[in-house]
Coordinates of C-alpha atoms and ligand atoms in Angstrom, one line a residue:
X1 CA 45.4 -1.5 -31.8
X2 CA 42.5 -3.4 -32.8
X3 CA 39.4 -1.2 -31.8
X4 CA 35.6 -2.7 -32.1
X5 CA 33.7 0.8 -31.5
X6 CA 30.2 0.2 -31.1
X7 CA 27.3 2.4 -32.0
X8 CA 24.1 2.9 -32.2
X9 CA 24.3 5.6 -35.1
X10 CA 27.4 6.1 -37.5
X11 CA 27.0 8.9 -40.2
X12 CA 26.6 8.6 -43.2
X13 CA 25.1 5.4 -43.0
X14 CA 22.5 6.2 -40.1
X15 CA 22.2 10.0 -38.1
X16 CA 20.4 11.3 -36.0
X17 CA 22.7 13.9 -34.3
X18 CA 26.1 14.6 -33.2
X19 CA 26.5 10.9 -32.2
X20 CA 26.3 9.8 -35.5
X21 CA 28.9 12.6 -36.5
X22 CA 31.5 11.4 -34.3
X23 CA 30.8 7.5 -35.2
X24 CA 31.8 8.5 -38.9
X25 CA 34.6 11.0 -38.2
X26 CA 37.2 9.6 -35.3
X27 CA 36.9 6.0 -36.2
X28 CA 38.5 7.4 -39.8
X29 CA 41.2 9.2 -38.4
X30 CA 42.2 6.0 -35.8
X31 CA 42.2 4.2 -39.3
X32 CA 44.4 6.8 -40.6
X33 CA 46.4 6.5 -38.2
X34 CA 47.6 3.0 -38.2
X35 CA 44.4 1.2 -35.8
X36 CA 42.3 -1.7 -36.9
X37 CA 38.8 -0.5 -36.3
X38 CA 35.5 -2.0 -37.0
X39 CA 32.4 -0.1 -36.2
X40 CA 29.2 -1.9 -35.4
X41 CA 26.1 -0.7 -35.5
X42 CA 22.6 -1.7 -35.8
X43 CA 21.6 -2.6 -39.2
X44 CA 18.5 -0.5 -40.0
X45 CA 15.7 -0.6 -42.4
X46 CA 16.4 3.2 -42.8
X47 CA 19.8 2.7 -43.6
X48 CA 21.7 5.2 -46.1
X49 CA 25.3 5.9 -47.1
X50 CA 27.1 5.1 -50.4
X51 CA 27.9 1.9 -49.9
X52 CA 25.4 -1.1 -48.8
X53 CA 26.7 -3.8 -46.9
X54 CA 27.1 -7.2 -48.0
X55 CA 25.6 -9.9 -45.8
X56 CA 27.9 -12.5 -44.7
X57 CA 25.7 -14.5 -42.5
X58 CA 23.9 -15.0 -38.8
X59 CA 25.4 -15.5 -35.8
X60 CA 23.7 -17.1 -32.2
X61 CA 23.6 -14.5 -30.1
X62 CA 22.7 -15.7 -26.4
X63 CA 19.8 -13.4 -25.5
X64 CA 16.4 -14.4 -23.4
X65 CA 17.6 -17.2 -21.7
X66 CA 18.3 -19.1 -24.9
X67 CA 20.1 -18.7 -28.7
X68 CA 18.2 -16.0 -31.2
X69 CA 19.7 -15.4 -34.7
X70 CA 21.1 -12.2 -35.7
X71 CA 21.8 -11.5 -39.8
X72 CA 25.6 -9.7 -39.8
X73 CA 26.7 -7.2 -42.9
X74 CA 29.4 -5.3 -43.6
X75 CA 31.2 -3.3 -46.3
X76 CA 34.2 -0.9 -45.8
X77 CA 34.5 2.9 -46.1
X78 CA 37.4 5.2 -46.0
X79 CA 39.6 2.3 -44.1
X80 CA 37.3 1.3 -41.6
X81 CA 35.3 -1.8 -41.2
X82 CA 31.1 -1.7 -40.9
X83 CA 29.4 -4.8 -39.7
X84 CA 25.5 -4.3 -39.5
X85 CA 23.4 -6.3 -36.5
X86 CA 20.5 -7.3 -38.8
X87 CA 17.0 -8.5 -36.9
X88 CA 13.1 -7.4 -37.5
X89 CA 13.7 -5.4 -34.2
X90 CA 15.6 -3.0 -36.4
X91 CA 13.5 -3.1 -39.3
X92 CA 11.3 -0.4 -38.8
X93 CA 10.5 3.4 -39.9
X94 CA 13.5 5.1 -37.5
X95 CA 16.3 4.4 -35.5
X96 CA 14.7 5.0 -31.8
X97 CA 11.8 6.0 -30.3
X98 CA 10.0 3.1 -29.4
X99 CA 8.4 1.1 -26.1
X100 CA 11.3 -1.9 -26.6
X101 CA 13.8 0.4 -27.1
X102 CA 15.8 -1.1 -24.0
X103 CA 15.3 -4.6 -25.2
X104 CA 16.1 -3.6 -28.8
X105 CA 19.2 -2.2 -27.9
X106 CA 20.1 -5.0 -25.3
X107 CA 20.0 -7.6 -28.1
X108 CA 22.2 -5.5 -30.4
X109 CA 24.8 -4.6 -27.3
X110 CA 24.8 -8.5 -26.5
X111 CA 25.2 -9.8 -30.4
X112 CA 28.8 -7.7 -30.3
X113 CA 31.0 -10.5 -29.3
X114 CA 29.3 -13.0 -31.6
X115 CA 29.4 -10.4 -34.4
X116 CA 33.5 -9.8 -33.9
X117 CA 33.9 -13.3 -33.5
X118 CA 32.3 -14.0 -37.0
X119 CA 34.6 -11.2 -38.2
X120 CA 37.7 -13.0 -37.0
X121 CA 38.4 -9.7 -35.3
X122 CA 39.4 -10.2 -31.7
X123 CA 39.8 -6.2 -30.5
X124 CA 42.3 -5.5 -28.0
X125 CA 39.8 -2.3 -26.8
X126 CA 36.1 -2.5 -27.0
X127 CA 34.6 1.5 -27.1
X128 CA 31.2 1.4 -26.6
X129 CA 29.2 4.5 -26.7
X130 CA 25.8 5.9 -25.1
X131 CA 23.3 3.8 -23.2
X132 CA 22.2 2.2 -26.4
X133 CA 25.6 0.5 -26.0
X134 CA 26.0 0.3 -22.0
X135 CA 25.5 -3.5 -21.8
X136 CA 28.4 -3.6 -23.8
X137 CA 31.0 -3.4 -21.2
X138 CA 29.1 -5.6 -18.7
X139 CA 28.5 -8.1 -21.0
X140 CA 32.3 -8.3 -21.8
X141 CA 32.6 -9.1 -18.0
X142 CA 30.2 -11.7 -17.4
X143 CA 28.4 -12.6 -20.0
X144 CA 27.8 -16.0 -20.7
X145 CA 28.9 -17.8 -23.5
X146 CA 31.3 -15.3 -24.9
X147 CA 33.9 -16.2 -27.9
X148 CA 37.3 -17.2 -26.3
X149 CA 39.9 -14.2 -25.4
X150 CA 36.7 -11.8 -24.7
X151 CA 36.1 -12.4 -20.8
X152 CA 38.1 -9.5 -19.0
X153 CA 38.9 -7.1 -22.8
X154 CA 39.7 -4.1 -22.0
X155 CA 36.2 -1.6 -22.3
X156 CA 35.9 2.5 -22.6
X157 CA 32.7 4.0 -22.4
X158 CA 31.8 7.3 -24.1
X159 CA 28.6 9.4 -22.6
X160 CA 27.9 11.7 -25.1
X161 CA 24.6 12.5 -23.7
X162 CA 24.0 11.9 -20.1
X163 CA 20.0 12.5 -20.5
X164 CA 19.2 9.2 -22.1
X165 CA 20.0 6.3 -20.1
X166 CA 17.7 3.2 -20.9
X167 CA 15.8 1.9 -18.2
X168 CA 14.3 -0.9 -17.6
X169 CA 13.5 -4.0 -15.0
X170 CA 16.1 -5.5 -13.5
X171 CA 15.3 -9.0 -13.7
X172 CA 14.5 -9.2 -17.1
X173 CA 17.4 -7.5 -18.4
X174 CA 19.7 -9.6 -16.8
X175 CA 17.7 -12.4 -18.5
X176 CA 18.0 -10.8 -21.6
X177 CA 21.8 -10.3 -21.4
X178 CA 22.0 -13.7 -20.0
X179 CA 24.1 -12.4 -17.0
X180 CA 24.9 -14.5 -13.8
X181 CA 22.1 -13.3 -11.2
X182 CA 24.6 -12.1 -9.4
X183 CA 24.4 -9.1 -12.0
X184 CA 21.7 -7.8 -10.4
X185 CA 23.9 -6.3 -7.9
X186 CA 26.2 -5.2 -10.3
X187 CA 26.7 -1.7 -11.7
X188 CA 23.4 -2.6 -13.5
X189 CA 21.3 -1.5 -10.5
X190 CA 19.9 2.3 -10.3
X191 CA 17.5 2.2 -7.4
X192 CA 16.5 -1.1 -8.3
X193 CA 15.9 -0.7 -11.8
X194 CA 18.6 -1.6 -14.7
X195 CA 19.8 1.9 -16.0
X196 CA 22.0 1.0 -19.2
X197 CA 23.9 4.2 -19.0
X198 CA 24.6 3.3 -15.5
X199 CA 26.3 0.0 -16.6
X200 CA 28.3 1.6 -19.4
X201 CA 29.8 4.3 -16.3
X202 CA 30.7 1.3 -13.3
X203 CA 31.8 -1.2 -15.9
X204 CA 34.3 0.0 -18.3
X205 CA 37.9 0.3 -17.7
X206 CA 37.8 4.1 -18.7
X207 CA 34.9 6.8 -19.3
X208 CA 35.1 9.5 -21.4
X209 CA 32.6 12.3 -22.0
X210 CA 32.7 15.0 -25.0
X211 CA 34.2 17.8 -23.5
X212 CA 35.8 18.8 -20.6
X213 CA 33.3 21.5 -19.0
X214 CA 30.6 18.5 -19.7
X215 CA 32.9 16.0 -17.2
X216 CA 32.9 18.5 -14.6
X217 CA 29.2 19.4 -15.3
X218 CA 28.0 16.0 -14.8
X219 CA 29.4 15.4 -11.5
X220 CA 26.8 18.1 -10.0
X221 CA 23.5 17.4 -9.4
X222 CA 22.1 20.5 -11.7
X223 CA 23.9 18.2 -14.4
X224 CA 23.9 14.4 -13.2
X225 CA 20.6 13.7 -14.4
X226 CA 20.7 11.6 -11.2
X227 CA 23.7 9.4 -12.0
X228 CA 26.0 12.4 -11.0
X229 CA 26.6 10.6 -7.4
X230 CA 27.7 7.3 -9.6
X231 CA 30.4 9.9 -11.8
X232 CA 31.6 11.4 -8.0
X233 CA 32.8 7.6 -7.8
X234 CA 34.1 7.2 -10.6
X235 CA 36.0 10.4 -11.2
X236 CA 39.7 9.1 -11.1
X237 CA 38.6 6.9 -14.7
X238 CA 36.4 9.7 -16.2
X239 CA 38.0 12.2 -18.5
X240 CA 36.7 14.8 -20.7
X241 CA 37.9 14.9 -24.6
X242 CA 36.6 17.4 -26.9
X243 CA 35.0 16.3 -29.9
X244 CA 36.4 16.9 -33.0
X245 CA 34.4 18.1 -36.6
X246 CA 35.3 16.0 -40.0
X247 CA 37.1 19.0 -41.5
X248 CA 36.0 17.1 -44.9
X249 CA 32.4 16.1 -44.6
X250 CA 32.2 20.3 -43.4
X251 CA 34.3 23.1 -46.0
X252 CA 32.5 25.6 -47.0
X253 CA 35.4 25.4 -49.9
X254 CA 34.0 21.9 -51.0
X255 CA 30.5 21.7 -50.2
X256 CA 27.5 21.1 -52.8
X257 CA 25.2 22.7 -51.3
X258 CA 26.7 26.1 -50.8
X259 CA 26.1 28.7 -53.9
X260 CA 29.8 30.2 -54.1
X261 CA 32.7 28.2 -52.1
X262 CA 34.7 30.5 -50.0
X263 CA 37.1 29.9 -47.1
X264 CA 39.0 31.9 -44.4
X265 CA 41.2 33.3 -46.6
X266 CA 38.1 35.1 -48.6
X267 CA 35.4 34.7 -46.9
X268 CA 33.2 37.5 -48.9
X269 CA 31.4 35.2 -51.5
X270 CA 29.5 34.0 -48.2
X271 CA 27.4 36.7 -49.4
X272 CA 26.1 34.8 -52.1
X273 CA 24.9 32.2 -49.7
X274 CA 23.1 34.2 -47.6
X275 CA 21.2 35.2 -50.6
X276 CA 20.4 32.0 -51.9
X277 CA 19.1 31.0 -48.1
X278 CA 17.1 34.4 -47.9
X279 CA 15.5 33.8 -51.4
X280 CA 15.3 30.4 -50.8
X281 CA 13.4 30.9 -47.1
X282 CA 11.6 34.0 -48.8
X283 CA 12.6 36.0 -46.5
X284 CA 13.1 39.8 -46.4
X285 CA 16.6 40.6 -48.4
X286 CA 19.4 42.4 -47.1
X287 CA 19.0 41.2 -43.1
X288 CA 21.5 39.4 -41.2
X289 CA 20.1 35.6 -41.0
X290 CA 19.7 34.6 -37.1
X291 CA 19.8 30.2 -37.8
X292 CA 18.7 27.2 -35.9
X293 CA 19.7 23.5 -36.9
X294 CA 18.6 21.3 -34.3
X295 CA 16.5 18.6 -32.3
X296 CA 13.8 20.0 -31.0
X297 CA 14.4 19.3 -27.8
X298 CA 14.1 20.7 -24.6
X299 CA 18.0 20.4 -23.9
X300 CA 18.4 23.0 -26.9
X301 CA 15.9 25.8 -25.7
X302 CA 14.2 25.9 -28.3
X303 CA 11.8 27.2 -26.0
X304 CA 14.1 30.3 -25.2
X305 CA 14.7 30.7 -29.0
X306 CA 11.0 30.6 -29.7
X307 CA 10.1 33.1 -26.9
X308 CA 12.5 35.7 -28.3
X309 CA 11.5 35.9 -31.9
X310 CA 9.6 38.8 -31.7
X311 CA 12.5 40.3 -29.8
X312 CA 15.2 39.4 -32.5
X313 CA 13.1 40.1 -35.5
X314 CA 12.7 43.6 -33.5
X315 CA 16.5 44.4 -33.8
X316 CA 17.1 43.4 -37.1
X317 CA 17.3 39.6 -37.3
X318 CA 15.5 37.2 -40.5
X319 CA 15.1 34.2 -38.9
X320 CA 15.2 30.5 -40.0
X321 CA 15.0 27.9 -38.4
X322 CA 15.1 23.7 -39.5
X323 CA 14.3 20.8 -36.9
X324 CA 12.1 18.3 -35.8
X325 CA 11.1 16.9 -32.3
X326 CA 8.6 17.4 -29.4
X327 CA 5.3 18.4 -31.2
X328 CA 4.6 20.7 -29.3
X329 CA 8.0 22.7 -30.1
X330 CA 7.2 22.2 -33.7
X331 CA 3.4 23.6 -33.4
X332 CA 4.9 26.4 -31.5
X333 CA 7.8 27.1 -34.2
X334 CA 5.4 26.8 -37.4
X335 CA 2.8 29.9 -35.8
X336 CA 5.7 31.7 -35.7
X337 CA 6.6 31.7 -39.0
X338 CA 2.9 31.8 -40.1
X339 CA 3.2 35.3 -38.0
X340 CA 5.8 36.7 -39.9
X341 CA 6.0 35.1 -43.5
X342 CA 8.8 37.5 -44.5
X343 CA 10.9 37.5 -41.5
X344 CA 10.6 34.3 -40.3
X345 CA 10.7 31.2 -42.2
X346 CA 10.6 27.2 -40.1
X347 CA 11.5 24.5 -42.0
X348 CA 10.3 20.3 -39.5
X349 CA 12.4 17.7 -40.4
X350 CA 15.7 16.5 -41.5
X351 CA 17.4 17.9 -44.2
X352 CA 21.2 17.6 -44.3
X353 CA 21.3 20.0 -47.5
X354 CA 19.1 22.3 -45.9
X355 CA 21.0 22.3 -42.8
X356 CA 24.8 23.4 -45.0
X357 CA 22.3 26.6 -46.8
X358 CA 21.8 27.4 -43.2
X359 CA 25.0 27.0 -42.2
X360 CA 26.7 28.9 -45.0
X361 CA 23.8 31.5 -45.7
X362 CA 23.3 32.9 -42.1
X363 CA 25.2 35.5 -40.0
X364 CA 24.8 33.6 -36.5
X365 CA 23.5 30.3 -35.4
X366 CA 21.8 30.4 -32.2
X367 CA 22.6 27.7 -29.2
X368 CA 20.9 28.7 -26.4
X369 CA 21.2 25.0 -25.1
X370 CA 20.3 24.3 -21.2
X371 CA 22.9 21.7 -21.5
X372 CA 25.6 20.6 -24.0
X373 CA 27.8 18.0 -24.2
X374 CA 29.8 19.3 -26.7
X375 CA 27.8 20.5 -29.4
X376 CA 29.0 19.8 -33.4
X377 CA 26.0 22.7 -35.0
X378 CA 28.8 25.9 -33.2
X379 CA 32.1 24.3 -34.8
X380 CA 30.0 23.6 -38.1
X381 CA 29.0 27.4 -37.7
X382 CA 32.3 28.7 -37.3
X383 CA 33.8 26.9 -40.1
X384 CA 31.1 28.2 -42.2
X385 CA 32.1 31.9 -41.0
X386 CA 28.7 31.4 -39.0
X387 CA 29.2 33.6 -35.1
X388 CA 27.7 31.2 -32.5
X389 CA 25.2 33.0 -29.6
X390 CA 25.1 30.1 -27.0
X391 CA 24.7 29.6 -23.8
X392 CA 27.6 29.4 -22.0
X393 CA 27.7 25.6 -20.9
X394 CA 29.5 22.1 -21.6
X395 CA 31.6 22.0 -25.0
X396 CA 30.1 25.5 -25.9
X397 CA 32.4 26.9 -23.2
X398 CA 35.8 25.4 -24.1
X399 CA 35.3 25.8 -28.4
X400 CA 33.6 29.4 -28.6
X401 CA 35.6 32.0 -27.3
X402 CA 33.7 35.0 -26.3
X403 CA 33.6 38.3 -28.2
X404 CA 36.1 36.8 -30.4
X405 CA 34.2 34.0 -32.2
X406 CA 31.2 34.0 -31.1
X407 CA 29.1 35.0 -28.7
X408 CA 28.2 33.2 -24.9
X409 CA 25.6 34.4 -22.2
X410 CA 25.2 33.2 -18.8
X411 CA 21.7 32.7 -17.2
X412 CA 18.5 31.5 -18.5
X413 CA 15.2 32.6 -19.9
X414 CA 15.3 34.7 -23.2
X415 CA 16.9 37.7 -21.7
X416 CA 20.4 37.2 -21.2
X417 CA 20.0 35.2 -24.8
X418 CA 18.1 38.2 -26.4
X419 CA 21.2 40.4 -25.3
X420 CA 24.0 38.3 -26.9
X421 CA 21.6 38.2 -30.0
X422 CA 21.8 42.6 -29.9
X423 CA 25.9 41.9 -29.4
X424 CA 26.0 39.6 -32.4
X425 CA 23.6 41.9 -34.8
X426 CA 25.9 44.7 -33.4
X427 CA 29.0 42.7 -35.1
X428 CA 27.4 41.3 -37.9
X429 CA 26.2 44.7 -39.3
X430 CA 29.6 46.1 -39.2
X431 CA 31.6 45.2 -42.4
X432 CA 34.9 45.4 -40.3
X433 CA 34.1 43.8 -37.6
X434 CA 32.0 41.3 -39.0
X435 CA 35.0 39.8 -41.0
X436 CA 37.3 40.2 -38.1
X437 CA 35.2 37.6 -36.0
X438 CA 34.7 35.5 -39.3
X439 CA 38.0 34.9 -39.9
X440 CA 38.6 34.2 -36.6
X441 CA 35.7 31.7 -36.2
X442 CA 37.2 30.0 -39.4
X443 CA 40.7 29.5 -38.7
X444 CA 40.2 27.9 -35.5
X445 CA 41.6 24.0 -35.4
X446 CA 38.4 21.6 -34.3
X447 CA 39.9 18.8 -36.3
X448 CA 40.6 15.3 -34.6
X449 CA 44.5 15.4 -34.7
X450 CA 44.8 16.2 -30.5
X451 CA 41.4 14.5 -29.3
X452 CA 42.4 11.1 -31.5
X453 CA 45.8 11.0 -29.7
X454 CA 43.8 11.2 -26.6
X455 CA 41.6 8.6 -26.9
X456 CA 44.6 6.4 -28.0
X457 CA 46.1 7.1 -24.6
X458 CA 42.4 6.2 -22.9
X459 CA 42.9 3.1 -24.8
X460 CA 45.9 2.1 -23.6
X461 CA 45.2 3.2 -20.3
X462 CA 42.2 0.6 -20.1
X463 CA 43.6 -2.5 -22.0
X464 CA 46.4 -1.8 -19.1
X465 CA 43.9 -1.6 -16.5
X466 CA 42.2 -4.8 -17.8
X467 CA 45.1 -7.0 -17.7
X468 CA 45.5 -5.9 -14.1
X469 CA 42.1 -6.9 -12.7
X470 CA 42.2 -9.8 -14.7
X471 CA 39.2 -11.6 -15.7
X472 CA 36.0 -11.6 -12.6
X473 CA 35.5 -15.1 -11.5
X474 CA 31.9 -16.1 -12.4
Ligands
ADP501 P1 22.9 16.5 -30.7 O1 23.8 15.3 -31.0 O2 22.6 16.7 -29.3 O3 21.6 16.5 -31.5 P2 25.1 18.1 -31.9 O4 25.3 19.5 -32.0 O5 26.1 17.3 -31.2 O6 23.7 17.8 -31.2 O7 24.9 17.4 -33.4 C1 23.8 17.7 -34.2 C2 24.1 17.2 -35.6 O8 22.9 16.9 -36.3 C3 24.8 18.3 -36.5 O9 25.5 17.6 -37.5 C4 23.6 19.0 -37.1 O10 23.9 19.6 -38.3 C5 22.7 17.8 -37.3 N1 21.2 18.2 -37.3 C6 20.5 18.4 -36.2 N2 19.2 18.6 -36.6 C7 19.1 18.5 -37.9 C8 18.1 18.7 -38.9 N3 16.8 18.9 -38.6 N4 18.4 18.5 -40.2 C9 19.7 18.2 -40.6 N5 20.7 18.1 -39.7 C10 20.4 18.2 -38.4

């Protein structure tokens, strides 16, 4: 199949989170396994990566109710295709964050036919993922002025988080998109305002989410972020399929940044990480690291996390923690560690090396997430030998298997996570026990081999769904 998969972040070119993760990993392994796949994605100032792309010219993208230019470059890596939306809109300091972020992204969701057309790549499936992408599939349907063979494509939609959604004013976005005004009716509409996630969910042949628990989480209101009556609709095209980790990009066997490789089959020279992250951190020595990689967000609890330091540094725990986010979060997280120099050490920002020490040099990772799609930081963990203590929702449920490789809690508040946190340090402290889980954790399979065959039955599912409704009469 030719596959146009279309992103808003693809590691290791651009990341923010798991997103980003899952733009660089699965499109590798449909290469691999015999697809044509180009990704696009927004063609950032910020952009990193070991290759730089190669511009290869503009296109006309119809956007604002005329023609606007957009700059296209691409390069290859690991058999997949990258072509890069270039524009001043995305030449600034990060990725998102910002008051145009609905317009930003509706130019880059509405240059994607023009940029496959200047490609000469005509997909059979168009994946578009996120609301940064959910104009995608409406577009496809009845936009104006698209290539030829593009009215009608066959379109899958991926939420990977339902929390985000990109809102904005109705009118103007179907001027933007350059829609019929009969649009306005269209999926498009949320109350009367355009809600790009929305769009993505009522106009694609076929939605996916990231795991399984997180499709039949989203269909409740405690979970629906208010589209959750919209995903009641549409259940009989919605499917949940479990993300898979880039067994490569994560081996404890093969990775830089950690001070002695080991792997399932010996995993005792994890020892030496987690005395490089201790004297690293300077924290205490010989104490069971308790780790954090995350946003700081209020989906992670981070909140929860904070609350119980002074509980988990009370039953043995060292604690470090590395993120950035809501200020107030990373206020909060810095006077902890200024509290307890020795025992707890906070690291803001973004630091993918950083992030592996933790990884490899701690005992547990802590999750104590208020909702999860899937969740990469608890298969990284695992892989790494690292026991999960997460909250027992979305993909946390179906990868970590309680008491056996990891640890879940039900509830909220810092409780019920405070008592997993006493289960794991029970564990961890226990030489037999300890390697028991850690093997355990290790061996398990997140790899992309079953999800990948999944989505290849999605796609064919859609392009045959496509062909059947045939192209909407504008
Ligand atoms: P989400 O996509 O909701 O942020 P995921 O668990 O799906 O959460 O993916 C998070 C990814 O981002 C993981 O690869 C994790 O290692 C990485 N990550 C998160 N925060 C940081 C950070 N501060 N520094 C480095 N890597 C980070």
């Amino acid at each position: 199949m030719r596959i146009a998969w279309v992103t808003s972040e693809v590691a290791p070119f651009s990341k923010t989170g798991g997103l980003g993760d899952v733009s660089g990993s699965l499109p590798r392994r449909l290469a691999s396994m015999g697809h044509e796949v180009w990704v696009v994605s927004p063609w950032y100032a910020t952009l990193g990566g070991p290759v730089a792309p190669y511009w290869i010219g503009d296109v006309e993208v119809p956007f604002d109710g005329g023609f606007d230019r957009a700059g296209v470059g691409t390069c290859s890596l690991d058999g997949v295709g990258h072509a890069f939306v270039g524009h001043a809109d995305f030449s600034r300091d990060a990725p998102y964050g910002f008051d145009d972020d609905v317009r930003r992204f509706a130019r880059f969701s509405r240059s994607v036919p023009a940029v496959c057309a200047r490609l000469g790549f005509l997909p059979d499936v168009v994946h578009a993922h996120d609301w940064h992408a959910g104009f995608v599939p409406l577009v496809t349907e009845r936009g104006w002025h698209l290539p030829p063979g593009w009215p009608g494509i066959a379109t899958v939609f991926t939420i990977h988080n339902l929390q985000y959604q990109g809102i904005g004013a109705l009118d103007e976005v179907v001027h933007w998109l350059r829609l019929p005004s009969s649009a306005k009716s269209s999926g498009l509409d949320h109350f009367g305002a355009a809600n790009a996630m929305q769009a993505g969910i009522d106009h694609a042949h076929r939605v996916t989410t990231v795991s399984p628990t997180y499709a039949r989480e989203i269909r409740t209101p405690a979970y629906g972020h208010g589209l959750d009556g919209t995903l009641r609709h549409v259940a009989g095209k919605l499917e949940g399929i479990l993300n898979g980790l880039d067994l490569e990009a994560w081996d404890p066997l093969h990775d830089a940044a950690v001070a002695a490789p080991f792997g399932p089959d010996d995993p005792s020279p994890k020892r030496f990480a987690a005395a490089a992250l201790t004297s690293r951190l300077g924290l205490e020595d010989a104490r069971p690291v308790i780790g954090v990689v995350s946003r700081l967000a209020d989906q992670k609890g981070i909140d929860t996390f904070l609350a119980a330091i002074p509980d988990l540094v009370e039953i043995g725990w060292n604690v470090a923690l590395l993120g950035a986010g809501e200020a107030g979060l990373e206020a909060w997280a810095a006077t902890e560690a200024v509290a307890r120099p020795s025992r707890v050490a906070v690291t803001i920002g973004y630091d993918d090396a950083l992030a592996r020490s933790i990884y490899a040099g701690s005992a547990a990772l802590a999750i104590p997430s208020r909702f999860e799609p899937c969740g990469l930081t608890q298969l990284i963990a695992m892989r790494y030998g690292t026991l999960p203590v997460a909250r027992a929702t979305g993909g946390l449920v179906d990868t970590i298997d309680d008491g056996a490789t990891g640890f879940l809690y039900a509830g909220e508040g810092k409780a019920p996570f405070v008592d997993a946190a006493r289960r794991a340090f029970a564990v961890v402290t226990h030489e037999r026990l300890r390697r028991e889980m850690q093997v355990h954790a290790m061996t398990q399979r997140f790899g992309w081999e079953r999800s990948a065959l999944a989505y290849e039955r999605t796609y064919a599912a859609a392009m045959v769904e496509a062909r059947s409704t045939g192209t909407i009469a504008q």
